[in-house]
Amino acid sequence: MWLHPERERAGIKYEEIRFGLIKIFTRRGCLISEELADETIDRVCRKVHDIADNYVGDPALYFYGVAKNVLHEYHKKKVDPEPLPPQLPDDNDEEYRSYQEKHWECLEHCLNELSNEDRRLIIHYFQDNHRAKIDHRREIADSLNISLNHLRVKIHRLKTELQTCIFGCLKNLTA
């Protein structure tokens, strides 16, 4: 209700704010812009009950103020990202196909490490494109009886878990 009294318009405003946050973080050299945008939104969500009644002005400005603090913290404790895999050869190369097979093998292995519920959730989350994707994700959140933001945070944690597992698996397969 803080972003807009109508639910649909509030959702649109939320998406605009999130997109704006991602742009801000990207322009300032952040390698994890989406995660920082989600962290900003999480912080605002934790405070919204305290500030919504007395806040005057565009709520987006409050988000951007919190983003400034998140950005400051990011630059203060900037961590080097995981190293990228070595330069991949041509698509037709046997080495490339072998790498792809290893990657898929690790992805399947790591997906199987998740609980059935988490595995289904992450697979369904990344289905569809464009507007259908947005609608689908809203349906997932509604079916789980959680907010769209809570769903994003949950997916972010699952993606991080999968990435860590896949990197470890690939290291084991190439060692």
Coordinates of C-alpha atoms in Angstrom, one line a residue:
M1 CA 0.0 0.0 0.0
W2 CA 3.0 2.3 0.5
L3 CA 4.0 2.4 -3.1
H4 CA 0.4 2.7 -4.4
P5 CA -3.1 1.9 -3.1
E6 CA -3.9 -0.2 -6.1
R7 CA -2.0 -3.6 -6.0
E8 CA -1.3 -3.7 -9.7
R9 CA 0.1 -0.2 -9.8
A10 CA 2.1 -0.9 -6.6
G11 CA 3.6 -3.9 -8.4
I12 CA 4.6 -1.8 -11.4
K13 CA 6.1 0.8 -9.2
Y14 CA 8.1 -1.9 -7.3
E15 CA 9.5 -3.2 -10.6
E16 CA 10.4 0.3 -11.7
I17 CA 12.2 0.9 -8.4
R18 CA 14.0 -2.4 -8.6
F19 CA 15.1 -1.8 -12.2
G20 CA 16.3 1.7 -11.2
L21 CA 18.3 0.2 -8.3
I22 CA 19.9 -2.3 -10.6
K23 CA 20.9 0.5 -13.0
I24 CA 22.4 2.5 -10.2
F25 CA 24.5 -0.3 -8.9
T26 CA 25.6 -1.4 -12.3
R27 CA 26.7 2.2 -13.2
R28 CA 28.7 2.3 -10.1
G29 CA 30.7 -0.8 -11.0
C30 CA 29.0 -3.4 -8.8
L31 CA 29.3 -6.9 -10.0
I32 CA 26.3 -8.1 -8.1
S33 CA 23.8 -5.4 -8.9
E34 CA 20.7 -7.5 -8.7
E35 CA 21.7 -8.9 -5.3
L36 CA 22.4 -5.4 -4.0
A37 CA 19.0 -4.2 -5.3
D38 CA 17.3 -7.1 -3.5
E39 CA 19.3 -6.3 -0.3
T40 CA 18.1 -2.7 -0.6
I41 CA 14.5 -3.7 -1.0
D42 CA 14.8 -6.1 1.9
R43 CA 16.1 -3.4 4.2
V44 CA 13.3 -1.0 3.1
C45 CA 10.7 -3.8 3.6
R46 CA 12.0 -4.3 7.2
K47 CA 11.5 -0.6 7.9
V48 CA 8.4 0.2 5.9
H49 CA 6.0 -0.4 8.8
D50 CA 7.9 2.2 10.9
I51 CA 8.2 4.9 8.2
A52 CA 5.2 4.5 5.8
D53 CA 2.7 6.5 7.9
N54 CA 5.0 9.6 8.3
Y55 CA 6.9 9.5 5.1
V56 CA 6.2 12.4 2.7
G57 CA 7.2 12.3 -1.0
D58 CA 8.1 9.6 -3.5
P59 CA 8.9 6.3 -1.8
A60 CA 11.4 5.6 -4.5
L61 CA 13.6 8.3 -3.0
Y62 CA 13.7 6.4 0.3
F63 CA 14.9 3.3 -1.6
Y64 CA 17.6 5.3 -3.4
G65 CA 18.8 6.6 0.0
V66 CA 19.1 3.1 1.4
A67 CA 20.8 2.1 -1.8
K68 CA 23.5 4.7 -1.1
N69 CA 24.3 3.0 2.2
V70 CA 24.2 -0.5 0.6
L71 CA 26.6 0.8 -2.1
H72 CA 28.9 2.2 0.5
E73 CA 29.0 -1.1 2.4
Y74 CA 29.6 -3.0 -0.9
H75 CA 32.6 -0.9 -1.8
K76 CA 34.0 -1.1 1.7
K77 CA 34.0 -4.9 1.8
K78 CA 34.2 -5.6 -2.0
V79 CA 35.0 -9.2 -2.5
D80 CA 36.6 -10.6 -5.6
P81 CA 34.2 -12.7 -7.6
E82 CA 34.7 -16.3 -8.4
P83 CA 37.2 -16.7 -11.2
L84 CA 35.6 -17.3 -14.6
P85 CA 36.2 -20.6 -16.3
P86 CA 39.0 -20.6 -18.8
Q87 CA 38.3 -19.2 -22.3
L88 CA 36.1 -21.7 -24.1
P89 CA 37.1 -23.1 -27.4
D90 CA 35.0 -23.0 -30.6
D91 CA 31.5 -24.5 -30.5
N92 CA 32.5 -27.3 -32.9
D93 CA 35.5 -28.2 -30.9
E94 CA 35.5 -31.6 -29.0
E95 CA 37.0 -29.9 -25.9
Y96 CA 34.1 -27.4 -25.9
R97 CA 31.5 -30.2 -26.1
S98 CA 33.3 -32.0 -23.3
Y99 CA 33.1 -28.9 -21.2
Q100 CA 29.4 -28.5 -21.9
E101 CA 28.8 -32.1 -21.0
K102 CA 30.7 -31.7 -17.7
H103 CA 28.8 -28.5 -16.9
W104 CA 25.4 -30.2 -17.6
E105 CA 26.5 -33.2 -15.5
C106 CA 27.4 -30.9 -12.6
L107 CA 24.1 -28.9 -13.0
E108 CA 22.1 -32.1 -12.8
H109 CA 24.1 -33.4 -9.8
C110 CA 23.7 -30.1 -8.0
L111 CA 20.0 -29.9 -8.7
N112 CA 19.6 -33.4 -7.3
E113 CA 21.3 -32.2 -4.1
L114 CA 18.4 -29.8 -3.5
S115 CA 15.2 -30.8 -1.9
N116 CA 12.4 -31.8 -4.3
E117 CA 10.5 -28.6 -3.3
D118 CA 13.6 -26.3 -4.0
R119 CA 14.4 -28.1 -7.2
R120 CA 10.9 -27.7 -8.6
L121 CA 10.8 -24.1 -7.4
I122 CA 14.0 -23.0 -9.2
I123 CA 13.1 -24.9 -12.4
H124 CA 9.7 -23.3 -12.5
Y125 CA 11.1 -19.9 -11.6
F126 CA 13.3 -19.7 -14.8
Q127 CA 10.6 -20.8 -17.2
D128 CA 9.0 -18.5 -19.7
N129 CA 10.2 -15.2 -21.2
H130 CA 9.2 -11.5 -21.1
R131 CA 5.7 -10.7 -19.7
A132 CA 4.8 -14.4 -19.3
K133 CA 7.9 -14.7 -17.0
I134 CA 6.7 -11.9 -14.8
D135 CA 3.2 -13.3 -14.6
H136 CA 4.5 -16.8 -13.9
R137 CA 6.7 -15.6 -11.1
R138 CA 3.8 -13.7 -9.5
E139 CA 1.7 -16.9 -9.7
I140 CA 4.5 -18.9 -8.0
A141 CA 4.7 -16.3 -5.2
D142 CA 1.0 -16.4 -4.8
S143 CA 0.9 -20.2 -4.7
L144 CA 3.5 -20.2 -2.0
N145 CA 1.7 -17.4 -0.2
I146 CA 4.8 -15.2 -0.1
S147 CA 5.6 -11.8 -1.6
L148 CA 7.4 -11.5 -4.9
N149 CA 10.4 -10.0 -3.1
H150 CA 10.5 -13.0 -0.7
L151 CA 10.5 -15.3 -3.7
R152 CA 13.4 -13.4 -5.3
V153 CA 15.4 -13.7 -2.1
K154 CA 14.7 -17.4 -1.9
I155 CA 15.7 -17.9 -5.5
H156 CA 18.9 -15.9 -5.0
R157 CA 19.9 -18.1 -2.1
L158 CA 19.2 -21.2 -4.2
K159 CA 21.2 -19.8 -7.1
T160 CA 24.1 -19.1 -4.9
E161 CA 23.9 -22.6 -3.5
L162 CA 23.8 -24.1 -7.0
Q163 CA 26.7 -21.9 -8.3
T164 CA 28.9 -23.0 -5.4
C165 CA 28.0 -26.6 -5.9
I166 CA 28.6 -26.4 -9.7
F167 CA 32.0 -24.6 -9.3
G168 CA 33.1 -27.3 -6.8
C169 CA 31.8 -30.1 -9.1
L170 CA 33.6 -28.7 -12.1
K171 CA 36.8 -28.3 -10.1
N172 CA 36.6 -32.0 -9.1
L173 CA 35.9 -33.1 -12.7
T174 CA 38.8 -31.1 -14.2
A175 CA 41.3 -31.9 -11.5

